[in-house]
């Protein structure tokens, strides 16, 4: 289920450039993005003349010229030139999508344009906050965004899927879940445990640590992770993080189709901010980690496709993702006038 009337990431800002149309399927709709006088713009990627994707065309004198018969559309979607004739008032415009650029991303509004309130955009500040050093990418996952949301809200898989960041005992860690409006938080602690290899290397931990693994779901399809560890017994669970390293992960899932997903991830840290070796280590670990998820998720999607109606059971560690699913269903059923800011 793709939630309508919500902001999704369309692209990294650096992907949207002047004079170069970028065609991308977003929320099952073809959209063409480009930059017009510095501003990111997005139109339906379908010429209103004969339906050819506009992304096959080019930017000429600041407007998008279709690559088939040369009909031109401006940044607002108005049809401004029809070769071989004038532009009659009845010329069909291309649909324009509300876009906002924030924290290094181009966000697009999928739904009724009149409700496109930028206050509803999920908080992604760690992607470009000077207090954090961040790396990030987009990967295309051939699995539904709901499966990725579920994956991220289930802490136990980390133990079994991710040897670099997993810890024995994670599946048994107690979940402290709380729904706050449309957000769902889930917090976990593992005390006095060996540092997982990635954390041990990044933080130079040689002895046992106290580690935390907290998730927050933010509608429509963002999951924020707060994770890290501290030298065991230095008071991290009580709030003292002076002996700790912390990571913030953003997982911004934009459906490409119902069963494929543009997965934008950001892996930010609050230590060794200018150390390029640490940045590279984190990038490599993140790529390996999310590749591990991709293999599982795509296999899961293929398996579900083979027999969509076969029963599945819920187990204890599904508690958070069950609440997240309920929140998404509530939002889907909610009248438009009751849209509430996602990130408050
Ligand atoms: S299809 Fe675009 S101008 Fe004809
Ligand atoms: Fe994972």
XYZ file of N, CA, C and O in Angstrom, residues 10-11 15-16 20-26 29-34 41-46 53-57 64 138 256 262:
128
model
N 12.561 11.964 -3.847
C 12.597 11.652 -5.278
C 14.023 11.354 -5.721
O 14.250 10.510 -6.592
N 14.980 12.072 -5.124
C 16.375 11.949 -5.568
C 17.278 12.659 -4.566
O 16.816 13.489 -3.769
N 21.672 14.559 -7.812
C 21.234 13.811 -9.001
C 20.428 14.672 -9.962
O 20.243 14.288 -11.120
N 19.897 15.793 -9.454
C 19.013 16.636 -10.269
C 19.823 17.843 -10.726
O 20.202 18.688 -9.913
N 19.461 18.608 -17.766
C 19.563 17.165 -17.943
C 18.325 16.490 -17.343
O 18.271 16.269 -16.138
N 17.341 16.153 -18.149
C 16.137 15.516 -17.579
C 16.469 14.140 -16.987
O 17.236 13.377 -17.578
N 15.899 13.877 -15.834
C 16.104 12.586 -15.152
C 14.737 11.922 -15.011
O 13.863 12.431 -14.297
N 14.536 10.814 -15.691
C 13.270 10.099 -15.586
C 13.343 9.064 -14.469
O 14.329 8.337 -14.368
N 12.326 9.027 -13.627
C 12.345 8.069 -12.523
C 10.914 7.674 -12.187
O 10.023 8.537 -12.122
N 10.691 6.394 -11.986
C 9.382 5.913 -11.551
C 9.310 6.082 -10.035
O 10.145 5.545 -9.301
N 8.341 6.862 -9.563
C 8.197 7.142 -8.137
C 6.743 6.911 -7.750
O 5.836 7.497 -8.365
N 4.398 6.183 -10.461
C 4.114 7.215 -11.453
C 5.434 7.638 -12.098
O 6.417 7.879 -11.394
N 5.447 7.746 -13.441
C 6.676 8.211 -14.098
C 6.815 9.719 -13.937
O 5.885 10.473 -14.231
N 7.969 10.149 -13.446
C 8.200 11.573 -13.183
C 9.527 11.953 -13.820
O 10.482 11.163 -13.815
N 9.565 13.154 -14.410
C 10.828 13.656 -14.944
C 11.261 14.840 -14.075
O 10.468 15.725 -13.758
N 12.510 14.797 -13.664
C 13.069 15.830 -12.787
C 14.158 16.568 -13.544
O 14.888 15.975 -14.339
N 14.272 17.842 -13.302
C 15.442 18.587 -13.749
C 15.551 19.836 -12.906
O 14.753 20.055 -11.982
N 12.658 20.827 -10.311
C 11.258 20.773 -10.732
C 10.928 19.352 -11.186
O 11.821 18.578 -11.560
N 9.651 19.014 -11.156
C 9.237 17.666 -11.540
C 7.898 17.691 -12.261
O 6.952 18.337 -11.804
N 7.857 17.016 -13.408
C 6.617 16.914 -14.186
C 6.302 15.442 -14.420
O 7.192 14.579 -14.327
N 5.065 15.185 -14.777
C 4.720 13.845 -15.234
C 5.587 13.516 -16.443
O 5.712 14.326 -17.367
N 6.188 12.315 -16.412
C 7.108 11.946 -17.491
C 6.328 11.324 -18.645
O 6.538 10.159 -19.026
N 5.408 12.115 -19.157
C 4.526 11.614 -20.210
C 4.040 12.821 -20.998
O 3.266 13.636 -20.490
N 7.750 9.437 -23.071
C 8.398 9.992 -21.865
C 9.165 11.277 -22.175
O 10.005 11.304 -23.073
N 8.861 12.324 -21.423
C 9.546 13.600 -21.643
C 11.025 13.514 -21.292
O 11.832 14.305 -21.771
N 11.377 12.547 -20.436
C 12.789 12.419 -20.037
C 13.675 12.013 -21.220
O 14.893 12.084 -21.131
N 13.056 11.617 -22.352
C 13.845 11.325 -23.551
C 14.195 12.599 -24.316
O 14.966 12.569 -25.268
N 13.582 13.716 -23.880
C 13.824 14.982 -24.571
C 15.009 15.725 -23.979
O 15.879 15.135 -23.339
N 11.436 22.187 -21.262
C 11.658 20.772 -21.598
C 11.013 20.464 -22.954
O 9.788 20.563 -23.105
N 21.702 5.648 -2.788
C 20.382 5.108 -3.146
C 20.606 3.728 -3.738
O 21.485 3.546 -4.579
N 9.143 2.491 -5.785
C 9.258 2.692 -7.240
C 7.952 2.178 -7.850
O 7.266 2.873 -8.578
N 13.004 2.470 -4.179
C 14.221 3.285 -4.113
C 14.559 3.429 -2.616
O 13.774 4.020 -1.867
